[in-house]
Amino acid sequence: MKTISKLALVAAFATGVSSMALVTPAYAKDKKTDAAPAMKLSPEVQKPGVAAQTALAAKDFAGAQTAIDQIDAAAKTDYEKYIGAALRYQLENEKLVAAQTANPNAPINETTLAGPLDALIANAATPAADRGKYAYRRGALAFNGKQYPIALQYFAKAKEYGYNDPNLPLQIIKAKMDSGDVAGATADLDASIAQMTAAGQKAPEEYYKYAVAKSYAAKRNADTMAWLKKWVTAYPTAKNWRDVLVLSGIQQNALIPLDETQKIDVFRLMRATNALADQTDYLQYADSVNRRGLPSEAQAVIKEGMAQGKIPAANTMAKGLLADATKNIAADGPLSGLEKRATTAANGKLAAGTADAYLGQNNYAKAVELYRVALQKGGVDADDVNLHMGIALARSGDKAGAATAFAAVKGSPKADVAGLWTTWAAAPAA
């Protein structure tokens, strides 16, 4: 946290100082004033109190220190002790401001505020409206000193006293996070986001990024995946989708351990979300599907990358892939012949393979039809077929059908990939 400004310091102490400033003249002018007993100051406190205020106004810190020491020595009632603590808090604040003004780059020692703040929080005469403010400031001091459990205690007190600064929930979350309670902190953050959503507000994107980064650093992979989905649902930009998919399944040591064949379905989602960023993405995707026997998909990906300027026209690998895919398409011939054989085959393997080829051609209706044939005949990896059928349904716009197909994928890591597709199908990329 940054050191609060001089204006904030004045505002923070306004009730404490002004209450004494108003009371003192009343005693000086009229000894018969019927003030409440708790608000009375003895002459032994009143005189140095006026001296302390005068010294503080003149920036005479040494004089103020002497006067406040006299107040503390003479104070008998809670109110008199409150006046001494409030003036000492103002003095230490003023000294910090003066030091920062004189040397902005010097480290600031805020620990001198701890004593008067503790006294103000504990004193029964401290106005109830101010006690929460002081507790929050004391928690901030502990937070700055990396004393996170202590910070949480004071932040809890501030909340208990009804302090409603909008930064308080976030400070509690940060203190929990930095103390190592990642689960508790992210649960609180999730609750804050839910409250904002219920109030018709949109949580800042930084909330999601913060939760992702902290969960990932703590190696809480399941939580990281959950937050990645929340982030990209709330902020479904192409860049965010790429970041999510690279971290989830494309990069080395990704959250979802995928082989090359399984990564194709992540590349397909990158394509659906316009998240293929550069020639590396396009070429890796096209090479993978081409070697898997899906030349139509490889050809479409290369042409799309070139049309968008992501693949240079002179790229040697791209030209080679395009030529190879074109040759394989011609050699394979039309899919209609395979489709007829698939419907009469003893098992669903040919139907699933032909459906994959139709998926690569963006013929989603035919793909779905044959995936269903494959499931009916059996002898296939049901998770693989349901995942690909869900992709075809999602790309065709059948969100309900896609959700059902993705939910039928049970085994990891394919179920994790299906979860990413489900997220997109429920909240399409912007």
CSV table of C-alpha atoms in Angstrom, one decimal:
chain,number,residue,atom,x,y,z
A,1,MET,CA,0.0,0.0,0.0
A,2,LYS,CA,1.1,3.5,-0.7
A,3,THR,CA,1.6,6.0,2.1
A,4,ILE,CA,-1.6,8.0,2.5
A,5,SER,CA,-1.5,11.6,1.4
A,6,LYS,CA,-1.4,14.6,3.7
A,7,LEU,CA,-5.0,15.4,2.8
A,8,ALA,CA,-6.0,11.9,3.7
A,9,LEU,CA,-4.1,12.2,7.0
A,10,VAL,CA,-6.0,15.4,7.8
A,11,ALA,CA,-9.3,13.7,7.0
A,12,ALA,CA,-8.4,10.6,9.0
A,13,PHE,CA,-7.9,12.7,12.1
A,14,ALA,CA,-10.6,15.3,11.6
A,15,THR,CA,-12.9,14.0,14.3
A,16,GLY,CA,-10.2,13.5,16.9
A,17,VAL,CA,-8.6,16.9,16.6
A,18,SER,CA,-11.7,19.0,15.9
A,19,SER,CA,-13.5,17.5,18.9
A,20,MET,CA,-10.8,18.8,21.2
A,21,ALA,CA,-10.5,22.1,19.3
A,22,LEU,CA,-14.2,22.7,19.9
A,23,VAL,CA,-14.3,21.5,23.5
A,24,THR,CA,-11.2,23.5,24.7
A,25,PRO,CA,-12.6,27.0,24.0
A,26,ALA,CA,-15.8,26.1,25.7
A,27,TYR,CA,-14.0,25.4,28.9
A,28,ALA,CA,-11.9,28.5,28.6
A,29,LYS,CA,-14.9,30.8,28.1
A,30,ASP,CA,-17.5,29.3,30.5
A,31,LYS,CA,-16.5,27.2,33.5
A,32,LYS,CA,-20.2,26.3,33.9
A,33,THR,CA,-20.6,24.5,30.6
A,34,ASP,CA,-22.8,21.4,31.1
A,35,ALA,CA,-20.7,19.1,28.9
A,36,ALA,CA,-21.0,15.4,29.4
A,37,PRO,CA,-18.6,14.2,32.1
A,38,ALA,CA,-16.8,11.9,29.7
A,39,MET,CA,-15.9,14.9,27.5
A,40,LYS,CA,-14.4,17.0,30.2
A,41,LEU,CA,-10.6,17.8,30.3
A,42,SER,CA,-8.8,18.5,33.5
A,43,PRO,CA,-6.6,21.6,33.5
A,44,GLU,CA,-3.5,19.3,33.6
A,45,VAL,CA,-4.6,17.9,30.2
A,46,GLN,CA,-6.3,20.9,28.7
A,47,LYS,CA,-3.3,23.2,28.9
A,48,PRO,CA,-0.7,20.9,27.2
A,49,GLY,CA,-3.5,19.9,24.8
A,50,VAL,CA,-3.8,23.5,23.5
A,51,ALA,CA,0.0,23.7,23.5
A,52,ALA,CA,0.2,20.5,21.4
A,53,GLN,CA,-2.3,21.8,18.9
A,54,THR,CA,-0.4,25.1,18.6
A,55,ALA,CA,2.9,23.3,18.1
A,56,LEU,CA,1.5,20.9,15.5
A,57,ALA,CA,0.0,23.9,13.5
A,58,ALA,CA,3.5,25.5,13.5
A,59,LYS,CA,5.2,22.1,12.6
A,60,ASP,CA,7.1,22.3,15.9
A,61,PHE,CA,7.3,18.5,16.4
A,62,ALA,CA,9.6,18.7,19.4
A,63,GLY,CA,7.2,21.1,21.2
A,64,ALA,CA,4.3,18.9,20.3
A,65,GLN,CA,6.1,15.8,21.6
A,66,THR,CA,6.7,17.5,24.9
A,67,ALA,CA,3.1,18.6,25.3
A,68,ILE,CA,1.7,15.2,24.4
A,69,ASP,CA,4.0,13.5,26.9
A,70,GLN,CA,2.5,15.8,29.5
A,71,ILE,CA,-1.0,14.8,28.4
A,72,ASP,CA,-0.2,11.1,28.7
A,73,ALA,CA,1.3,11.7,32.2
A,74,ALA,CA,-1.7,13.6,33.5
A,75,ALA,CA,-4.5,11.8,31.7
A,76,LYS,CA,-6.9,10.0,34.1
A,77,THR,CA,-10.1,9.4,32.1
A,78,ASP,CA,-10.6,7.4,28.9
A,79,TYR,CA,-11.5,10.7,27.1
A,80,GLU,CA,-8.2,12.3,28.2
A,81,LYS,CA,-6.3,9.3,27.1
A,82,TYR,CA,-8.1,9.4,23.8
A,83,ILE,CA,-7.1,13.0,23.3
A,84,GLY,CA,-3.4,12.1,24.0
A,85,ALA,CA,-3.5,9.2,21.6
A,86,ALA,CA,-5.3,11.2,18.9
A,87,LEU,CA,-2.7,14.0,19.1
A,88,ARG,CA,0.2,11.5,19.1
A,89,TYR,CA,-1.3,9.8,16.0
A,90,GLN,CA,-1.5,13.3,14.3
A,91,LEU,CA,2.1,14.1,15.4
A,92,GLU,CA,3.5,10.8,14.0
A,93,ASN,CA,1.5,11.3,10.7
A,94,GLU,CA,2.8,14.8,10.4
A,95,LYS,CA,6.3,13.7,10.9
A,96,LEU,CA,6.0,11.0,8.2
A,97,VAL,CA,4.6,13.5,5.8
A,98,ALA,CA,7.4,16.0,6.5
A,99,ALA,CA,10.0,13.3,6.1
A,100,GLN,CA,8.5,12.1,2.8
A,101,THR,CA,8.3,15.7,1.5
A,102,ALA,CA,11.9,16.4,2.4
A,103,ASN,CA,13.2,13.1,0.9
A,104,PRO,CA,10.6,11.4,-1.4
A,105,ASN,CA,13.0,8.5,-2.1
A,106,ALA,CA,13.8,7.6,1.5
A,107,PRO,CA,12.2,4.6,3.1
A,108,ILE,CA,9.3,5.4,5.3
A,109,ASN,CA,9.1,3.9,8.8
A,110,GLU,CA,5.4,3.7,9.6
A,111,THR,CA,5.9,1.6,12.7
A,112,THR,CA,5.7,4.8,14.9
A,113,LEU,CA,1.9,4.9,14.1
A,114,ALA,CA,1.3,1.5,15.7
A,115,GLY,CA,1.3,2.6,19.3
A,116,PRO,CA,-1.2,5.5,19.0
A,117,LEU,CA,-3.4,3.4,16.7
A,118,ASP,CA,-3.5,0.5,19.2
A,119,ALA,CA,-4.4,3.0,21.9
A,120,LEU,CA,-7.2,4.6,19.8
A,121,ILE,CA,-8.6,1.2,18.8
A,122,ALA,CA,-8.7,0.0,22.4
A,123,ASN,CA,-10.0,3.2,24.0
A,124,ALA,CA,-13.7,3.2,24.9
A,125,ALA,CA,-13.8,7.0,24.3
A,126,THR,CA,-12.8,6.7,20.7
A,127,PRO,CA,-15.8,7.5,18.5
A,128,ALA,CA,-17.3,4.3,17.2
A,129,ALA,CA,-17.3,5.7,13.6
A,130,ASP,CA,-13.5,6.2,13.9
A,131,ARG,CA,-12.6,2.9,15.5
A,132,GLY,CA,-13.0,0.9,12.3
A,133,LYS,CA,-11.0,3.5,10.4
A,134,TYR,CA,-8.1,3.2,12.9
A,135,ALA,CA,-8.3,-0.6,12.8
A,136,TYR,CA,-8.1,-0.6,9.0
A,137,ARG,CA,-5.0,1.7,9.1
A,138,ARG,CA,-3.4,-0.5,11.8
A,139,GLY,CA,-4.1,-3.5,9.5
A,140,ALA,CA,-2.4,-1.7,6.6
A,141,LEU,CA,0.7,-1.1,8.8
A,142,ALA,CA,0.9,-4.8,9.6
A,143,PHE,CA,0.3,-5.7,5.9
A,144,ASN,CA,3.1,-3.3,4.8
A,145,GLY,CA,5.4,-5.0,7.4
A,146,LYS,CA,4.4,-8.5,6.0
A,147,GLN,CA,2.8,-9.4,9.3
A,148,TYR,CA,-0.2,-10.9,7.5
A,149,PRO,CA,-1.9,-12.7,10.4
A,150,ILE,CA,-1.8,-9.5,12.4
A,151,ALA,CA,-3.1,-7.6,9.4
A,152,LEU,CA,-6.0,-10.0,9.1
A,153,GLN,CA,-6.9,-9.5,12.8
A,154,TYR,CA,-7.1,-5.8,12.4
A,155,PHE,CA,-9.0,-5.9,9.1
A,156,ALA,CA,-11.5,-8.2,10.8
A,157,LYS,CA,-11.9,-5.6,13.6
A,158,ALA,CA,-12.4,-2.9,11.0
A,159,LYS,CA,-15.1,-5.0,9.4
A,160,GLU,CA,-16.6,-5.8,12.8
A,161,TYR,CA,-16.8,-2.0,13.6
A,162,GLY,CA,-18.7,-1.4,10.4
A,163,TYR,CA,-15.9,0.1,8.3
A,164,ASN,CA,-17.1,0.0,4.7
A,165,ASP,CA,-14.1,1.2,2.7
A,166,PRO,CA,-14.3,-0.6,-0.7
A,167,ASN,CA,-10.6,-1.5,-0.4
A,168,LEU,CA,-11.2,-3.5,2.8
A,169,PRO,CA,-12.4,-6.8,1.2
A,170,LEU,CA,-9.5,-6.7,-1.3
A,171,GLN,CA,-7.0,-6.0,1.5
A,172,ILE,CA,-8.4,-9.1,3.4
A,173,ILE,CA,-8.0,-11.1,0.2
A,174,LYS,CA,-4.4,-10.0,-0.3
A,175,ALA,CA,-3.5,-10.6,3.3
A,176,LYS,CA,-4.9,-14.1,3.1
A,177,MET,CA,-3.2,-14.7,-0.2
A,178,ASP,CA,0.2,-13.5,1.0
A,179,SER,CA,-0.1,-15.4,4.2
A,180,GLY,CA,-0.4,-18.6,2.1
A,181,ASP,CA,-4.1,-19.1,2.4
A,182,VAL,CA,-4.7,-19.3,-1.4
A,183,ALA,CA,-7.9,-21.3,-1.1
A,184,GLY,CA,-9.4,-18.9,1.4
A,185,ALA,CA,-8.3,-15.8,-0.5
A,186,THR,CA,-9.7,-17.0,-3.8
A,187,ALA,CA,-12.9,-18.1,-2.2
A,188,ASP,CA,-13.3,-14.6,-0.8
A,189,LEU,CA,-12.5,-13.1,-4.2
A,190,ASP,CA,-15.0,-15.3,-5.9
A,191,ALA,CA,-17.6,-14.1,-3.4
A,192,SER,CA,-16.7,-10.5,-4.1
A,193,ILE,CA,-17.1,-11.1,-7.8
A,194,ALA,CA,-20.5,-12.7,-7.2
A,195,GLN,CA,-21.6,-9.7,-5.1
A,196,MET,CA,-20.5,-7.3,-7.8
A,197,THR,CA,-22.3,-9.4,-10.5
A,198,ALA,CA,-25.5,-9.5,-8.4
A,199,ALA,CA,-25.3,-5.7,-8.1
A,200,GLY,CA,-25.1,-5.3,-11.9
A,201,GLN,CA,-21.4,-4.5,-11.9
A,202,LYS,CA,-18.6,-6.2,-13.8
A,203,ALA,CA,-15.6,-7.2,-11.7
A,204,PRO,CA,-12.3,-5.9,-13.1
A,205,GLU,CA,-10.3,-8.2,-15.3
A,206,GLU,CA,-7.4,-7.9,-12.8
A,207,TYR,CA,-9.4,-9.9,-10.2
A,208,TYR,CA,-9.4,-12.9,-12.5
A,209,LYS,CA,-5.7,-12.5,-13.5
A,210,TYR,CA,-4.7,-12.2,-9.9
A,211,ALA,CA,-6.6,-15.4,-9.0
A,212,VAL,CA,-5.1,-17.3,-11.9
A,213,ALA,CA,-1.5,-16.2,-11.2
A,214,LYS,CA,-1.7,-17.0,-7.5
A,215,SER,CA,-3.4,-20.3,-8.0
A,216,TYR,CA,-0.9,-21.3,-10.6
A,217,ALA,CA,2.0,-20.3,-8.5
A,218,ALA,CA,0.7,-22.4,-5.6
A,219,LYS,CA,0.4,-25.4,-8.1
A,220,ARG,CA,-3.4,-25.6,-7.4
A,221,ASN,CA,-4.0,-26.8,-11.0
A,222,ALA,CA,-7.8,-27.5,-10.6
A,223,ASP,CA,-8.3,-24.1,-9.1
A,224,THR,CA,-6.2,-22.5,-11.8
A,225,MET,CA,-8.3,-24.2,-14.5
A,226,ALA,CA,-11.5,-23.0,-12.8
A,227,TRP,CA,-10.3,-19.4,-12.7
A,228,LEU,CA,-9.1,-19.6,-16.3
A,229,LYS,CA,-12.6,-20.5,-17.4
A,230,LYS,CA,-14.1,-17.7,-15.3
A,231,TRP,CA,-11.7,-15.2,-16.7
A,232,VAL,CA,-12.3,-16.1,-20.3
A,233,THR,CA,-16.0,-16.2,-19.7
A,234,ALA,CA,-16.0,-12.7,-18.3
A,235,TYR,CA,-13.4,-11.3,-20.8
A,236,PRO,CA,-13.6,-13.5,-23.9
A,237,THR,CA,-11.1,-11.8,-26.1
A,238,ALA,CA,-9.0,-13.6,-28.7
A,239,LYS,CA,-5.8,-12.8,-26.7
A,240,ASN,CA,-7.3,-14.1,-23.5
A,241,TRP,CA,-8.5,-17.3,-25.1
A,242,ARG,CA,-5.0,-17.9,-26.5
A,243,ASP,CA,-3.4,-17.3,-23.1
A,244,VAL,CA,-5.9,-19.7,-21.5
A,245,LEU,CA,-5.4,-22.4,-24.1
A,246,VAL,CA,-1.6,-22.2,-24.2
A,247,LEU,CA,-1.4,-22.5,-20.4
A,248,SER,CA,-4.1,-25.2,-20.3
A,249,GLY,CA,-2.8,-27.6,-22.9
A,250,ILE,CA,-0.4,-26.3,-25.6
A,251,GLN,CA,2.8,-25.3,-23.7
A,252,GLN,CA,5.2,-27.7,-22.1
A,253,ASN,CA,4.2,-28.6,-18.5
A,254,ALA,CA,0.6,-27.4,-19.4
A,255,LEU,CA,-2.1,-27.8,-16.8
A,256,ILE,CA,-3.7,-30.6,-18.9
A,257,PRO,CA,-1.0,-33.2,-20.0
A,258,LEU,CA,-1.9,-33.8,-23.7
A,259,ASP,CA,-0.2,-35.8,-26.4
A,260,GLU,CA,0.1,-34.3,-29.9
A,261,THR,CA,-3.1,-35.9,-31.2
A,262,GLN,CA,-5.1,-34.5,-28.2
A,263,LYS,CA,-3.6,-31.0,-28.7
A,264,ILE,CA,-5.4,-30.9,-32.0
A,265,ASP,CA,-8.7,-30.4,-30.2
A,266,VAL,CA,-7.2,-27.4,-28.3
A,267,PHE,CA,-5.9,-26.0,-31.6
A,268,ARG,CA,-9.4,-26.3,-33.0
A,269,LEU,CA,-10.7,-24.3,-30.1
A,270,MET,CA,-8.0,-21.7,-30.7
A,271,ARG,CA,-9.3,-21.5,-34.3
A,272,ALA,CA,-12.9,-21.2,-33.2
A,273,THR,CA,-12.0,-18.3,-30.9
A,274,ASN,CA,-9.8,-16.5,-33.4
A,275,ALA,CA,-6.9,-17.1,-31.0
A,276,LEU,CA,-4.3,-18.6,-33.5
A,277,ALA,CA,-1.8,-15.8,-33.2
A,278,ASP,CA,1.1,-16.4,-35.6
A,279,GLN,CA,2.6,-18.7,-38.1
A,280,THR,CA,3.9,-21.1,-35.4
A,281,ASP,CA,0.3,-21.7,-34.2
A,282,TYR,CA,-1.0,-22.3,-37.7
A,283,LEU,CA,1.8,-24.5,-38.9
A,284,GLN,CA,1.9,-26.7,-35.8
A,285,TYR,CA,-1.9,-27.1,-36.1
A,286,ALA,CA,-1.8,-27.9,-39.8
A,287,ASP,CA,1.1,-30.3,-39.5
A,288,SER,CA,-0.6,-32.2,-36.7
A,289,VAL,CA,-3.9,-32.7,-38.6
A,290,ASN,CA,-2.1,-33.5,-41.9
A,291,ARG,CA,-0.1,-36.3,-40.3
A,292,ARG,CA,-3.2,-37.6,-38.6
A,293,GLY,CA,-4.8,-38.1,-42.0
A,294,LEU,CA,-7.0,-35.0,-42.2
A,295,PRO,CA,-5.6,-33.1,-45.2
A,296,SER,CA,-8.7,-31.0,-45.8
A,297,GLU,CA,-8.4,-29.5,-42.3
A,298,ALA,CA,-4.6,-28.9,-42.9
A,299,GLN,CA,-5.3,-27.2,-46.2
A,300,ALA,CA,-8.0,-25.0,-44.7
A,301,VAL,CA,-5.8,-24.0,-41.8
A,302,ILE,CA,-2.8,-23.0,-44.0
A,303,LYS,CA,-5.0,-21.1,-46.4
A,304,GLU,CA,-6.7,-19.3,-43.5
A,305,GLY,CA,-3.3,-18.3,-42.0
A,306,MET,CA,-2.1,-17.0,-45.3
A,307,ALA,CA,-5.3,-15.0,-46.0
A,308,GLN,CA,-5.0,-13.3,-42.6
A,309,GLY,CA,-1.4,-12.5,-43.1
A,310,LYS,CA,-0.2,-14.7,-40.2
A,311,ILE,CA,1.7,-17.0,-42.6
A,312,PRO,CA,4.1,-15.4,-45.1
A,313,ALA,CA,3.3,-16.5,-48.6
A,314,ALA,CA,6.9,-17.5,-49.1
A,315,ASN,CA,7.0,-19.7,-46.0
A,316,THR,CA,8.7,-23.0,-47.1
A,317,MET,CA,7.0,-25.2,-44.5
A,318,ALA,CA,3.6,-23.8,-45.3
A,319,LYS,CA,4.0,-24.3,-49.0
A,320,GLY,CA,5.1,-27.9,-48.4
A,321,LEU,CA,2.2,-28.6,-46.1
A,322,LEU,CA,-0.2,-27.1,-48.6
A,323,ALA,CA,1.1,-29.2,-51.5
A,324,ASP,CA,1.1,-32.4,-49.4
A,325,ALA,CA,-2.4,-31.7,-48.2
A,326,THR,CA,-3.7,-31.0,-51.7
A,327,LYS,CA,-2.1,-34.2,-53.0
A,328,ASN,CA,-3.7,-36.3,-50.2
A,329,ILE,CA,-7.1,-34.8,-50.7
A,330,ALA,CA,-7.0,-35.8,-54.4
A,331,ALA,CA,-5.8,-39.3,-53.4
A,332,ASP,CA,-8.5,-39.8,-50.8
A,333,GLY,CA,-11.3,-38.8,-53.2
A,334,PRO,CA,-14.8,-37.9,-52.0
A,335,LEU,CA,-15.9,-39.0,-48.5
A,336,SER,CA,-19.3,-40.3,-49.7
A,337,GLY,CA,-17.8,-43.7,-50.5
A,338,LEU,CA,-16.3,-44.1,-47.0
A,339,GLU,CA,-19.6,-42.9,-45.5
A,340,LYS,CA,-21.5,-45.8,-47.2
A,341,ARG,CA,-19.0,-48.4,-46.0
A,342,ALA,CA,-19.1,-46.9,-42.5
A,343,THR,CA,-22.9,-47.5,-42.2
A,344,THR,CA,-22.5,-51.2,-43.0
A,345,ALA,CA,-19.2,-51.8,-41.1
A,346,ALA,CA,-19.2,-54.3,-38.1
A,347,ASN,CA,-18.0,-51.5,-35.7
A,348,GLY,CA,-17.9,-47.8,-35.5
A,349,LYS,CA,-14.2,-47.1,-36.2
A,350,LEU,CA,-14.7,-46.2,-39.9
A,351,ALA,CA,-17.7,-44.0,-39.1
A,352,ALA,CA,-15.7,-42.2,-36.4
A,353,GLY,CA,-12.7,-41.7,-38.8
A,354,THR,CA,-15.0,-40.5,-41.6
A,355,ALA,CA,-16.8,-38.1,-39.2
A,356,ASP,CA,-13.4,-36.6,-38.2
A,357,ALA,CA,-12.8,-36.0,-41.9
A,358,TYR,CA,-16.1,-34.3,-42.3
A,359,LEU,CA,-15.3,-32.2,-39.2
A,360,GLY,CA,-12.1,-31.1,-40.9
A,361,GLN,CA,-14.2,-29.9,-43.9
A,362,ASN,CA,-16.5,-28.0,-41.6
A,363,ASN,CA,-19.4,-30.3,-42.7
A,364,TYR,CA,-20.8,-30.4,-39.2
A,365,ALA,CA,-24.1,-32.1,-40.0
A,366,LYS,CA,-22.5,-35.0,-41.7
A,367,ALA,CA,-19.9,-35.3,-38.9
A,368,VAL,CA,-22.5,-35.4,-36.2
A,369,GLU,CA,-24.5,-38.0,-38.1
A,370,LEU,CA,-21.5,-40.3,-38.4
A,371,TYR,CA,-20.4,-39.8,-34.9
A,372,ARG,CA,-23.7,-41.1,-33.7
A,373,VAL,CA,-23.4,-44.1,-36.0
A,374,ALA,CA,-20.0,-44.8,-34.5
A,375,LEU,CA,-21.4,-44.7,-30.9
A,376,GLN,CA,-24.3,-46.9,-31.9
A,377,LYS,CA,-22.0,-49.5,-33.5
A,378,GLY,CA,-19.4,-49.4,-30.7
A,379,GLY,CA,-15.8,-50.5,-30.8
A,380,VAL,CA,-14.6,-46.9,-30.5
A,381,ASP,CA,-13.2,-44.6,-27.9
A,382,ALA,CA,-16.5,-43.1,-26.7
A,383,ASP,CA,-14.8,-40.1,-25.0
A,384,ASP,CA,-13.0,-39.3,-28.3
A,385,VAL,CA,-16.2,-39.6,-30.3
A,386,ASN,CA,-18.3,-37.6,-27.9
A,387,LEU,CA,-15.7,-34.8,-27.7
A,388,HIS,CA,-15.5,-34.5,-31.4
A,389,MET,CA,-19.3,-34.7,-31.8
A,390,GLY,CA,-19.6,-31.9,-29.2
A,391,ILE,CA,-17.1,-29.8,-31.2
A,392,ALA,CA,-19.2,-30.3,-34.4
A,393,LEU,CA,-22.4,-29.5,-32.6
A,394,ALA,CA,-20.8,-26.4,-30.9
A,395,ARG,CA,-19.5,-25.1,-34.3
A,396,SER,CA,-22.9,-25.7,-35.9
A,397,GLY,CA,-24.5,-23.6,-33.2
A,398,ASP,CA,-26.3,-26.4,-31.3
A,399,LYS,CA,-25.2,-25.3,-27.8
A,400,ALA,CA,-27.6,-27.7,-25.9
A,401,GLY,CA,-26.5,-30.7,-28.0
A,402,ALA,CA,-22.9,-29.8,-27.6
A,403,ALA,CA,-23.2,-29.5,-23.8
A,404,THR,CA,-24.8,-33.0,-23.7
A,405,ALA,CA,-22.0,-34.5,-25.8
A,406,PHE,CA,-19.2,-32.8,-23.8
A,407,ALA,CA,-20.8,-33.9,-20.5
A,408,ALA,CA,-20.5,-37.5,-21.8
A,409,VAL,CA,-16.7,-37.3,-21.9
A,410,LYS,CA,-15.6,-38.8,-18.6
A,411,GLY,CA,-11.9,-39.6,-18.7
A,412,SER,CA,-9.1,-37.2,-18.3
A,413,PRO,CA,-7.5,-35.4,-20.1
A,414,LYS,CA,-10.2,-35.4,-22.8
A,415,ALA,CA,-12.8,-34.4,-20.2
A,416,ASP,CA,-10.7,-31.4,-19.4
A,417,VAL,CA,-10.5,-30.4,-23.1
A,418,ALA,CA,-14.3,-30.9,-23.2
A,419,GLY,CA,-14.6,-28.5,-20.3
A,420,LEU,CA,-12.8,-25.8,-22.2
A,421,TRP,CA,-15.1,-26.3,-25.2
A,422,THR,CA,-18.1,-26.2,-22.9
A,423,THR,CA,-16.9,-22.8,-21.6
A,424,TRP,CA,-16.7,-21.5,-25.1
A,425,ALA,CA,-20.0,-23.0,-26.2
A,426,ALA,CA,-21.7,-21.3,-23.1
A,427,ALA,CA,-20.0,-18.0,-23.7
A,428,PRO,CA,-18.8,-17.6,-27.3
A,429,ALA,CA,-15.7,-15.5,-27.9
A,430,ALA,CA,-16.2,-11.8,-28.5
